[in-house]
């Protein structure tokens, strides 16, 4: 059985200077005895495709470029971790509360959180890649959102199933001033072509652009699973 | 495991002067900044994992501070007394105003809601839990800023986070923490209110906007606190709330009582609102925080109480409590002509979390006239609070900051129940920082 508390600390540590924005609510639930333990393996990410584009465009592995992954949660986790060889580290912003019977299940996200947990500095947790900053390399951070948070749900379903969708607001992501103070010059936001960005992501990116930050919007052709947003 | 402080004081803490406030952690930070930061981070993890405080940062900076405010025993006892007396004052004021439609409209209630208030059943208390927010002024007197009676927050912090802080900052138990009774008193208040329901309560609904992390987390914690209360607890999002043929359903299950952590002024615009109120008026559901709770929270009621402070509605003890603790407050449309607004604060009737609160000295004539034209503001004499020093975490840096302690004092079923402290600026906003509340233990005889 995965140790939710240890996992929480591993993922928190991975967020580095962005830990103030870290949220791993499914792991809090697991620690409180709520949420289904993962059975099936988590989905694969789209790290390969993203790395190919990033290398071609010259932003992959650059600490001054922040990545924003608005993918289905489990895929976002897999993708961020899949980019670890390029010096990318994940900052989880996962606010889904996995109440039993809720509109959004959390099995895949929990499976990904267990499967891809970064190594802790003391080597505990399940290692998937060498931590780049430990190796002395520069670090690029990827904020991992979960696109399902804005999935459309019909009213008859809402009458009977707990609505654990949510909207990200201004305190949930760093504003332009905070990004600049951290040396960020540009943001690359990516999502699956089949799932355009949620309205809150679109608003956030517009705000960054209005404040003068460069924003690259990237729709990836990766496949979605049934039930994806 | 949380690391314990190895530099903990080995002797009794220094005594406080009467009416003095003090914080505990700045000296520790100065002595060992790295250790202090590590302990703070470990505390944030524990607060998230044990007490649902996973939303413990705001815009990247910790909202949970790693410090405690220490009160002297006399100040704490005066706070308890003020809380319980003001609880009686607000209860009387609400019951007097609740049946008075013209006054309700003057205090900001639209007429359909005023009409509902007139007919709303009167429970023994305005809500299961309320919180009076005070400042301790330079004369050592508690001065009331507002009463959060509708959906008061901070229970996780006072009941849960403070327990962690007591272990970490006071390992030798030199102090008594002030939130240790909150969960039990809250549970008792719910139990007593549920006994007044017009029909037996088999299910108690707990409803919020689950899309807001803070609100959902508060309700999850409340569900744990109320776990053994008796009725089945059903937790749902506001979108999961339905009224059909006069009965209230949450997640498709009928509920006979409902506690809402969702501002009623927002509920007012929702399709479910009229049906919910009809069900309450018909005795089909008990609203544990009814519209009367919002009336108690309405800052215009502060002005009404001030205007009636010598009325026979209040007992002599209650009149003294008003005079002692309530700063001079007026509706903006009724301020005396000679009032110097630089000595006052302007507050919107229903503003929450410091929203729409303006220092009079910062308002120019045009702003002042705009507020007057909008009408829904009160003008309250500014309280010059004591200040304390604490440590704030800004980005990657820790720094000492002098700030103002806003001391929230809980009332549950008519009794004082605990303290929720935030250290912040002159106007307390969501950028203020929670810290524990301690009082020195009585010396051994």
XYZ file of C-alpha atoms in Angstrom:
674
model
C 0.000 0.000 0.000
C 1.457 3.388 -0.931
C 2.297 5.700 1.946
C 0.281 8.795 1.170
C 2.238 10.949 3.596
C 5.593 9.985 2.083
C 4.241 10.531 -1.422
C 2.941 13.946 -0.433
C 6.369 14.981 0.826
C 8.122 13.668 -2.304
C 5.893 15.616 -4.630
C 6.086 18.703 -2.438
C 9.885 18.602 -2.495
C 9.842 18.317 -6.286
C 8.046 21.652 -6.528
C 11.168 23.438 -5.274
C 10.744 27.212 -5.153
C 7.169 26.870 -6.385
C 6.100 24.746 -3.399
C 3.810 27.561 -2.282
C 1.554 26.672 -5.208
C 1.729 22.917 -4.647
C -1.582 21.114 -4.154
C -1.972 17.334 -4.042
C -5.468 16.979 -2.647
C -5.931 13.339 -3.783
C -2.983 12.396 -1.558
C -4.469 14.273 1.396
C -7.646 12.268 0.855
C -5.676 9.041 0.696
C -3.978 9.958 3.965
C -7.430 10.522 5.500
C -8.626 7.099 4.271
C -10.707 8.468 1.401
C -10.167 7.547 -2.234
C -9.727 4.305 -4.084
C -6.317 2.776 -4.238
C -5.103 2.483 -7.783
C -5.564 -0.794 -9.591
C -4.917 -0.326 -13.292
C -1.657 1.259 -14.414
C -1.804 4.992 -15.127
C -1.970 6.290 -18.687
C 1.124 7.280 -20.589
C 1.937 10.930 -20.980
C 2.792 12.933 -24.048
C 6.355 13.733 -23.007
C 7.852 12.452 -26.256
C 5.739 14.710 -28.428
C 6.266 17.676 -26.134
C 10.018 17.106 -26.011
C 10.203 16.962 -29.780
C 8.413 20.304 -30.147
C 10.333 21.836 -27.239
C 13.673 20.836 -28.681
C 12.720 22.144 -32.114
C 11.531 25.466 -30.706
C 14.398 25.766 -28.244
C 12.518 26.111 -24.940
C 12.896 22.606 -23.525
C 15.040 22.502 -20.411
C 15.333 26.295 -20.183
C 14.705 27.434 -16.592
C 13.440 30.804 -17.813
C 10.523 29.095 -19.531
C 7.722 27.786 -17.338
C 5.617 24.905 -18.604
C 1.908 24.724 -17.898
C 0.378 21.329 -18.628
C -3.413 21.529 -18.845
C -3.802 17.858 -19.675
C -5.966 15.177 -18.077
C -4.440 14.928 -14.602
C -2.824 11.512 -14.844
C -1.400 12.288 -18.267
C -0.070 15.594 -17.015
C 1.775 13.853 -14.192
C 3.210 11.244 -16.540
C 4.228 13.941 -18.997
C 5.984 16.137 -16.449
C 7.881 13.178 -15.055
C 8.657 11.947 -18.569
C 10.423 15.252 -19.178
C 12.704 14.761 -16.157
C 15.689 13.770 -18.338
C 15.489 17.280 -19.816
C 15.671 18.919 -16.416
C 11.923 19.367 -15.902
C 10.371 19.059 -12.454
C 6.666 18.936 -11.637
C 4.639 21.380 -9.564
C 1.323 19.684 -8.841
C -1.808 21.807 -8.743
C -4.334 19.026 -8.186
C -7.396 20.087 -6.236
C -9.694 17.174 -6.987
C -11.287 15.798 -3.821
C -11.940 12.073 -4.503
C -15.223 11.700 -2.635
C -16.693 8.236 -3.325
C -19.124 8.396 -6.223
C -17.963 11.856 -7.275
C -18.308 13.218 -10.778
C -14.538 12.997 -11.256
C -12.948 9.725 -10.230
C -9.418 9.823 -8.931
C -8.105 6.316 -9.589
C -5.946 7.272 -12.550
C -4.542 10.348 -10.844
C -3.721 8.356 -7.717
C -2.143 5.632 -9.836
C 0.035 8.229 -11.539
C 0.961 9.869 -8.225
C 2.107 6.485 -6.927
C 3.798 5.258 -10.086
C 5.689 8.410 -10.955
C 6.577 9.763 -7.506
C 9.930 11.539 -7.677
C 12.819 10.374 -5.578
C 13.360 12.218 -2.340
C 16.793 13.633 -1.587
C 17.422 10.648 0.689
C 16.380 8.195 -1.990
C 13.042 7.230 -0.513
C 9.952 7.006 -2.647
C 9.826 5.493 -6.059
C 12.495 6.990 -8.260
C 11.783 7.588 -11.895
C 14.560 9.976 -12.763
C 17.543 11.657 -11.245
C 16.549 14.976 -9.753
C 18.182 17.519 -12.084
C 19.051 20.058 -9.428
C 20.772 17.340 -7.437
C 22.909 16.662 -10.473
C 23.780 20.340 -10.579
C 21.790 21.021 -13.742
C 19.380 23.904 -14.202
C 15.738 23.129 -13.523
C 12.701 23.900 -15.603
C 9.393 23.671 -13.777
C 6.117 22.352 -15.150
C 2.851 23.221 -13.425
C 0.608 20.178 -13.695
C -3.102 21.008 -13.826
C -5.955 18.602 -14.409
C -8.125 19.452 -17.362
C -11.024 17.370 -16.034
C -11.732 20.086 -13.463
C -13.874 21.880 -16.046
C -15.625 18.883 -17.588
C -19.245 19.484 -18.577
C -21.685 17.415 -16.505
C -25.444 17.217 -17.102
C -27.830 18.359 -14.361
C -29.365 14.907 -13.700
C -25.888 13.599 -12.869
C -25.217 16.563 -10.588
C -28.389 15.828 -8.657
C -26.920 12.516 -7.485
C -23.138 12.628 -7.698
C -20.767 14.795 -5.700
C -19.506 17.640 -7.848
C -15.747 17.785 -7.347
C -14.978 19.931 -10.352
C -13.360 23.262 -9.653
C -12.039 26.470 -11.116
C -8.549 27.812 -10.568
C -8.459 31.392 -9.350
C -5.783 34.084 -9.086
C -4.229 32.744 -5.835
C -3.735 29.283 -7.354
C -1.127 30.166 -9.973
C 1.755 32.664 -9.931
C 1.013 36.047 -11.438
C 3.290 37.809 -13.906
C 5.161 39.732 -11.211
C 5.899 36.556 -9.297
C 7.050 34.792 -12.445
C 9.362 37.643 -13.385
C 10.770 37.768 -9.877
C 11.663 34.099 -10.299
C 13.394 34.782 -13.611
C 10.629 33.417 -15.824
C 10.513 35.129 -19.226
C 7.995 32.974 -21.065
C 5.310 30.373 -20.495
C 4.575 27.389 -22.709
C 1.064 26.118 -22.102
C 0.035 22.849 -23.615
C -3.079 20.764 -23.857
C -4.527 18.071 -26.042
C -5.997 19.266 -29.320
C -9.160 17.327 -28.491
C -9.574 19.235 -25.185
C -9.097 22.975 -25.570
C -7.884 24.766 -22.465
C -10.325 25.373 -19.666
C -11.684 28.913 -19.340
C -9.626 29.583 -16.203
C -6.427 28.613 -18.033
C -7.351 30.815 -20.969
C -7.984 33.755 -18.616
C -4.716 33.156 -16.794
C -2.700 33.104 -20.001
C -4.394 36.236 -21.288
C -3.500 37.948 -18.022
C 0.141 36.974 -18.379
C 0.230 38.238 -21.941
C -1.425 41.490 -20.934
C 1.339 41.878 -18.360
C 3.940 41.486 -21.093
C 5.027 37.872 -20.661
C 5.522 35.760 -23.769
C 3.050 32.871 -23.978
C 3.234 29.935 -26.368
C 0.005 27.957 -26.722
C 0.548 24.427 -27.847
C -2.179 21.933 -28.771
C -0.785 18.402 -28.861
C -2.375 15.657 -30.941
C -2.196 13.027 -28.154
C -5.081 10.601 -27.753
C -7.633 10.999 -24.997
C -9.217 8.171 -23.045
C -12.919 7.578 -22.797
C -14.358 9.929 -20.196
C -11.632 12.491 -20.666
C -12.782 16.101 -20.730
C 7.064 13.057 12.568
C 7.288 16.715 13.362
C 10.701 17.877 14.539
C 10.601 19.259 18.062
C 12.293 22.469 19.011
C 15.512 21.635 20.810
C 16.012 25.253 21.754
C 12.792 25.317 23.777
C 12.870 27.475 26.847
C 13.757 25.580 29.998
C 12.247 28.055 32.408
C 8.784 29.520 32.880
C 7.891 32.103 30.243
C 8.239 35.763 31.196
C 5.035 37.242 32.565
C 3.002 39.602 30.409
C 2.058 43.052 31.550
C -1.725 43.529 31.886
C -3.233 43.929 28.430
C 0.027 43.091 26.683
C 0.179 40.878 23.597
C 3.266 38.917 22.652
C 4.347 36.457 19.973
C 6.686 33.539 20.517
C 8.650 32.644 17.432
C 10.725 35.613 16.270
C 13.550 34.862 18.672
C 13.700 31.273 17.461
C 13.852 32.419 13.850
C 16.682 34.842 14.642
C 18.629 32.124 16.435
C 18.246 29.480 13.738
C 16.636 30.668 10.490
C 17.180 27.413 8.583
C 15.861 25.244 11.401
C 12.877 27.510 11.857
C 12.044 27.330 8.144
C 12.344 23.532 8.133
C 10.014 23.252 11.120
C 7.552 25.605 9.452
C 7.521 23.451 6.300
C 7.022 20.272 8.336
C 4.145 22.001 10.120
C 2.489 22.904 6.801
C 2.663 19.250 5.724
C 1.129 17.998 8.942
C -1.608 20.619 8.861
C -2.497 19.537 5.321
C -2.469 15.833 6.015
C -4.185 15.844 9.412
C -6.538 18.800 9.319
C -7.398 19.339 5.646
C -5.343 22.539 5.559
C -4.017 21.704 2.119
C -4.901 25.225 1.034
C -2.359 26.639 3.479
C -0.830 29.108 1.055
C -2.342 32.086 -0.732
C -0.704 33.158 -3.999
C 2.312 31.084 -3.039
C 2.871 32.460 0.471
C 1.962 30.588 3.652
C -1.294 31.566 5.233
C -0.489 29.321 8.196
C 2.104 31.179 10.201
C 4.538 29.420 12.474
C 3.975 31.452 15.603
C 1.586 31.988 18.495
C -0.005 35.031 20.057
C 0.095 35.012 23.853
C -2.599 36.803 25.856
C -2.445 37.559 29.525
C -5.092 35.771 31.578
C -7.062 38.893 32.436
C -7.310 39.904 28.767
C -8.496 36.410 27.879
C -11.140 36.464 30.604
C -12.368 39.837 29.365
C -12.508 38.407 25.847
C -14.679 35.500 27.021
C -17.006 37.864 28.845
C -17.231 40.246 25.887
C -17.969 37.386 23.499
C -20.805 35.963 25.542
C -22.383 39.342 26.321
C -22.150 40.511 22.725
C -23.691 37.210 21.679
C -26.733 38.145 23.748
C -26.722 41.661 22.301
C -26.716 40.458 18.709
C -29.373 37.857 19.409
C -31.690 40.528 20.874
C -30.929 42.980 18.099
C -31.632 40.426 15.377
C -34.907 39.361 16.939
C -35.985 42.998 17.236
C -35.077 43.937 13.675
C -36.144 40.679 12.065
C -39.863 41.573 12.245
C -39.390 45.160 11.056
C -39.571 45.262 7.261
C -38.665 48.950 6.747
C -35.602 48.620 8.987
C -34.536 45.437 7.238
C -34.619 47.228 3.909
C -32.667 50.138 5.377
C -30.058 47.628 6.562
C -29.573 46.304 3.030
C -32.038 43.443 2.672
C -34.046 43.322 -0.567
C -37.753 43.211 0.173
C -38.324 39.551 -0.825
C -35.599 38.473 1.609
C -36.935 40.853 4.255
C -40.311 39.223 3.817
C -38.781 35.786 4.361
C -36.949 37.014 7.446
C -40.158 38.247 8.980
C -41.594 34.752 8.770
C -38.443 32.769 9.460
C -38.727 30.511 12.533
C -36.562 31.714 15.424
C -34.144 29.080 16.706
C -32.571 29.393 20.179
C -29.338 30.663 18.577
C -28.603 32.553 15.412
C -26.349 29.777 14.064
C -24.300 26.897 15.505
C -21.161 28.992 15.545
C -20.306 32.657 15.183
C -17.054 34.581 15.450
C -16.568 38.076 16.825
C -13.469 39.740 15.385
C -11.751 42.048 17.869
C -8.704 44.254 18.103
C -7.065 44.880 21.459
C -6.629 48.630 21.584
C -3.796 50.572 23.136
C -5.750 50.793 26.429
C -6.059 47.005 26.654
C -9.740 47.026 25.701
C -11.267 44.566 23.224
C -12.932 46.497 20.400
C -15.315 44.732 18.038
C -14.820 44.995 14.280
C -17.532 42.649 13.052
C -19.504 39.519 13.786
C -19.153 36.573 11.390
C -22.290 34.641 12.133
C -23.347 33.259 8.760
C -20.396 31.151 7.598
C -17.481 31.764 9.948
C -14.196 30.184 8.932
C -11.118 29.196 10.902
C -12.345 26.087 12.709
C -9.663 23.885 11.116
C -6.997 26.327 12.219
C -8.221 26.819 15.772
C -9.155 23.235 16.452
C -6.500 21.458 14.387
C -3.518 23.559 13.340
C -3.255 25.154 16.760
C -2.842 21.719 18.326
C 0.225 21.156 16.140
C 1.592 24.601 16.980
C 1.205 23.937 20.684
C 3.337 20.813 20.371
C 5.947 22.537 18.244
C 6.234 25.935 19.883
C 5.431 25.014 23.458
C 6.780 21.498 24.034
C 7.031 22.057 27.784
C 3.433 23.105 28.107
C 4.084 26.510 29.609
C 0.955 27.805 27.918
C -2.611 26.715 27.502
C -3.886 26.811 23.949
C -7.255 28.506 23.546
C -8.800 26.345 20.844
C -8.858 23.038 22.666
C -12.602 23.156 23.394
C -13.809 24.365 20.026
C -14.627 21.000 18.419
C -16.581 19.758 21.454
C -18.547 22.997 21.790
C -19.280 23.099 18.096
C -20.559 19.532 18.208
C -22.734 20.346 21.217
C -24.155 23.418 19.481
C -25.126 21.373 16.433
C -26.703 18.719 18.645
C -28.776 21.245 20.570
C -29.950 23.037 17.451
C -30.900 19.778 15.758
C -33.146 18.988 18.734
C -35.220 22.031 17.775
C -35.923 20.751 14.249
C -39.636 20.553 13.421
C -39.215 16.905 12.430
C -36.655 14.277 13.427
C -33.361 14.737 11.612
C -32.231 11.498 10.021
C -29.837 13.230 7.643
C -27.905 16.437 8.051
C -26.743 18.021 4.806
C -23.456 19.911 4.691
C -23.309 22.030 1.578
C -20.738 24.317 0.023
C -19.289 25.359 -3.294
C -16.893 22.443 -3.617
C -15.137 24.290 -6.420
C -13.512 26.503 -3.774
C -10.735 24.557 -2.126
C -10.950 26.436 1.164
C -14.691 26.046 1.573
C -14.668 22.365 0.706
C -11.755 21.678 3.045
C -13.550 23.436 5.898
C -16.603 21.297 5.351
C -14.550 18.101 5.182
C -13.086 18.991 8.552
C -16.506 19.821 9.946
C -17.739 16.426 8.773
C -15.021 14.810 10.883
C -15.914 16.949 13.889
C -19.596 15.985 13.585
C -18.924 12.332 12.753
C -20.573 10.913 15.896
C -23.368 13.445 16.106
C -26.130 10.972 15.275
C -27.761 11.860 11.974
C -26.221 10.576 8.784
C -24.034 13.310 7.295
C -24.377 14.061 3.589
C -21.753 16.360 2.130
C -22.447 17.968 -1.212
C -21.757 20.787 -3.594
C -24.309 23.537 -4.075
C -24.984 22.011 -7.526
C -25.971 18.796 -5.731
C -28.771 20.576 -3.835
C -32.305 20.158 -5.179
C -35.796 20.918 -3.870
C -38.580 18.700 -5.200
C -42.209 18.872 -4.087
C -41.242 20.807 -0.994
C -38.510 18.420 0.153
C -34.811 19.170 0.155
C -32.406 16.671 -1.367
C -28.636 16.645 -1.331
C -27.018 14.148 -3.694
C -30.476 12.724 -4.264
C -31.021 11.985 -0.558
C -33.610 13.797 1.524
C -32.168 15.918 4.334
C -34.116 17.290 7.288
C -31.462 19.822 8.313
C -28.892 21.771 6.357
C -25.702 23.582 7.275
C -24.371 25.819 4.564
C -20.818 27.004 4.095
C -21.895 29.122 1.179
C -22.731 32.809 1.436
C -26.461 33.264 1.503
C -26.195 36.369 -0.656
C -24.801 34.118 -3.392
C -27.453 31.483 -2.758
C -30.039 34.223 -3.248
C -29.351 34.212 -6.981
C -29.631 30.429 -7.364
C -32.741 28.615 -8.639
C -32.822 26.477 -5.495
C -33.167 29.477 -3.135
C -36.956 30.047 -3.155
C -37.727 26.353 -2.776
C -35.252 26.016 0.046
C -36.774 28.925 1.943
C -40.296 27.618 1.317
C -39.233 24.261 2.734
C -37.767 25.971 5.791
C -40.883 28.078 6.368
C -43.043 24.954 5.994
C -40.963 23.135 8.614
C -39.659 20.550 6.165
C -36.028 21.436 6.679
C -34.132 23.142 9.478
C -31.664 25.700 8.179
C -28.940 25.709 10.814
C -27.622 29.023 9.580
C -30.831 30.792 8.515
C -31.170 34.244 6.974
C -31.136 35.673 10.486
C -27.475 34.639 10.662
C -26.743 36.958 7.756
C -28.652 39.749 9.478
C -26.413 39.280 12.515
C -23.389 39.515 10.213
C -24.687 42.599 8.406
C -22.412 45.484 9.386
C -25.428 47.766 9.233
C -26.647 45.961 12.351
C -23.576 47.306 14.159
C -24.845 50.800 13.413
C -28.329 49.850 14.566
C -26.966 48.474 17.846
C -24.853 51.593 18.359
C -27.906 53.777 17.814
C -29.896 51.666 20.329
C -27.079 51.184 22.841
C -29.049 52.762 25.655
C -32.369 51.244 24.691
C -34.359 49.177 27.185
C -34.055 46.316 24.713
C -30.695 45.588 26.318
C -29.982 44.816 29.966
C -27.627 47.132 31.842
C -24.800 44.599 31.467
C -25.422 44.363 27.744
C -25.519 48.159 27.456
C -22.173 48.335 29.220
C -20.760 45.706 26.865
C -21.873 47.723 23.843
C -20.355 50.916 25.215
C -17.135 49.146 26.098
C -16.563 46.996 23.022
C -18.440 48.411 20.039
C -16.715 51.332 18.319
C -18.960 54.207 17.318
C -20.686 53.087 14.085
C -23.150 54.800 11.719
C -24.888 54.069 8.473
C -23.047 56.183 5.919
C -26.301 57.941 5.106
C -26.725 58.993 8.741
C -23.290 60.174 9.810
C -23.211 63.357 11.927
C -22.324 66.406 9.868
C -19.205 67.178 11.903
C -17.732 63.668 11.590
C -14.050 63.628 10.654
C -13.867 60.655 8.334
C -10.092 60.362 8.717
C -10.740 58.837 12.129
C -13.126 56.230 10.710
C -13.217 53.131 8.519
C -15.803 52.643 5.782
C -17.192 49.112 5.380
C -19.671 47.588 2.994
C -22.682 45.989 4.747
C -21.960 42.471 3.494
C -18.266 42.624 2.572
C -16.268 39.524 3.491
C -12.552 38.940 4.124
C -11.723 42.627 4.189
C -13.315 43.285 0.818
C -14.748 46.772 0.383
C -13.212 48.082 3.599
C -11.561 51.491 3.244
C -9.624 53.627 5.676
C -11.302 57.015 5.866
C -7.940 58.759 5.613
C -7.408 57.116 2.218
C -10.770 58.192 0.788
C -10.967 61.434 -1.152
C -14.159 63.463 -1.350
C -15.269 61.803 -4.586
C -14.833 58.277 -3.147
C -16.714 59.309 -0.032
C -19.601 60.661 -2.078
C -19.671 57.480 -4.153
C -19.978 55.352 -1.006
C -22.729 57.634 0.247
C -24.576 57.298 -3.059
C -24.341 53.503 -2.913
C -25.766 53.694 0.628
C -24.716 50.157 1.626
C -21.783 51.207 3.824
C -21.218 51.822 7.489
C -18.686 54.178 9.002
C -16.920 52.849 12.090
C -14.425 54.606 14.333
C -10.922 53.345 13.633
C -9.403 51.240 16.404
C -5.739 51.825 17.121
C -4.594 48.294 17.806
C -1.555 46.985 19.549
C 1.048 45.520 17.226
C 3.248 42.460 17.526
C 6.235 41.164 15.603
C 6.134 37.914 13.674
C 7.869 36.268 10.728
C 6.373 36.339 7.261
C 7.468 34.167 4.361
C 7.586 36.182 1.159
C 8.721 34.191 -1.863
C 11.896 32.403 -0.794
C 12.660 34.830 2.022
C 11.636 35.023 5.669
C 11.413 38.437 7.226
C 10.255 39.947 10.527
C 7.151 42.077 10.226
C 5.219 44.189 12.703
C 1.564 43.493 12.283
C -1.848 43.752 13.832
C -3.473 40.773 15.562
C -7.105 40.364 14.605
C -8.528 38.143 17.326
C -11.607 36.148 16.328
C -13.514 34.844 19.325
C -15.960 31.996 18.723
C -19.385 31.697 20.248
C -21.185 28.339 20.120
C -24.637 27.891 21.649
C -24.206 31.048 23.677
C -20.810 30.075 25.128
C -17.297 31.202 24.304
C -15.611 28.426 22.330
C -12.121 29.396 21.165
C -9.944 31.954 19.434
C -8.791 32.356 15.831
C -5.919 34.791 15.359
C -4.696 36.323 12.133
C -1.741 38.659 11.963
C -1.996 41.173 9.177
C -2.256 44.755 8.104
C -4.626 47.453 9.334
C -7.328 45.823 7.248
C -7.320 42.050 7.715
C -7.480 40.338 4.330
C -6.769 36.874 2.974
C -3.067 37.803 3.026
C -3.035 37.801 6.807
C -1.377 34.870 8.546
C -2.971 32.527 11.059
C -1.111 31.853 14.312
C -2.036 29.956 17.460
C -3.566 31.617 20.518
C -2.065 30.803 23.927
C -2.531 32.027 27.451
C -0.019 31.560 30.240
C -0.948 28.785 32.663
C -1.743 29.735 36.213
C 1.338 29.396 38.362
C 1.330 26.333 40.590
C 0.253 27.137 44.152
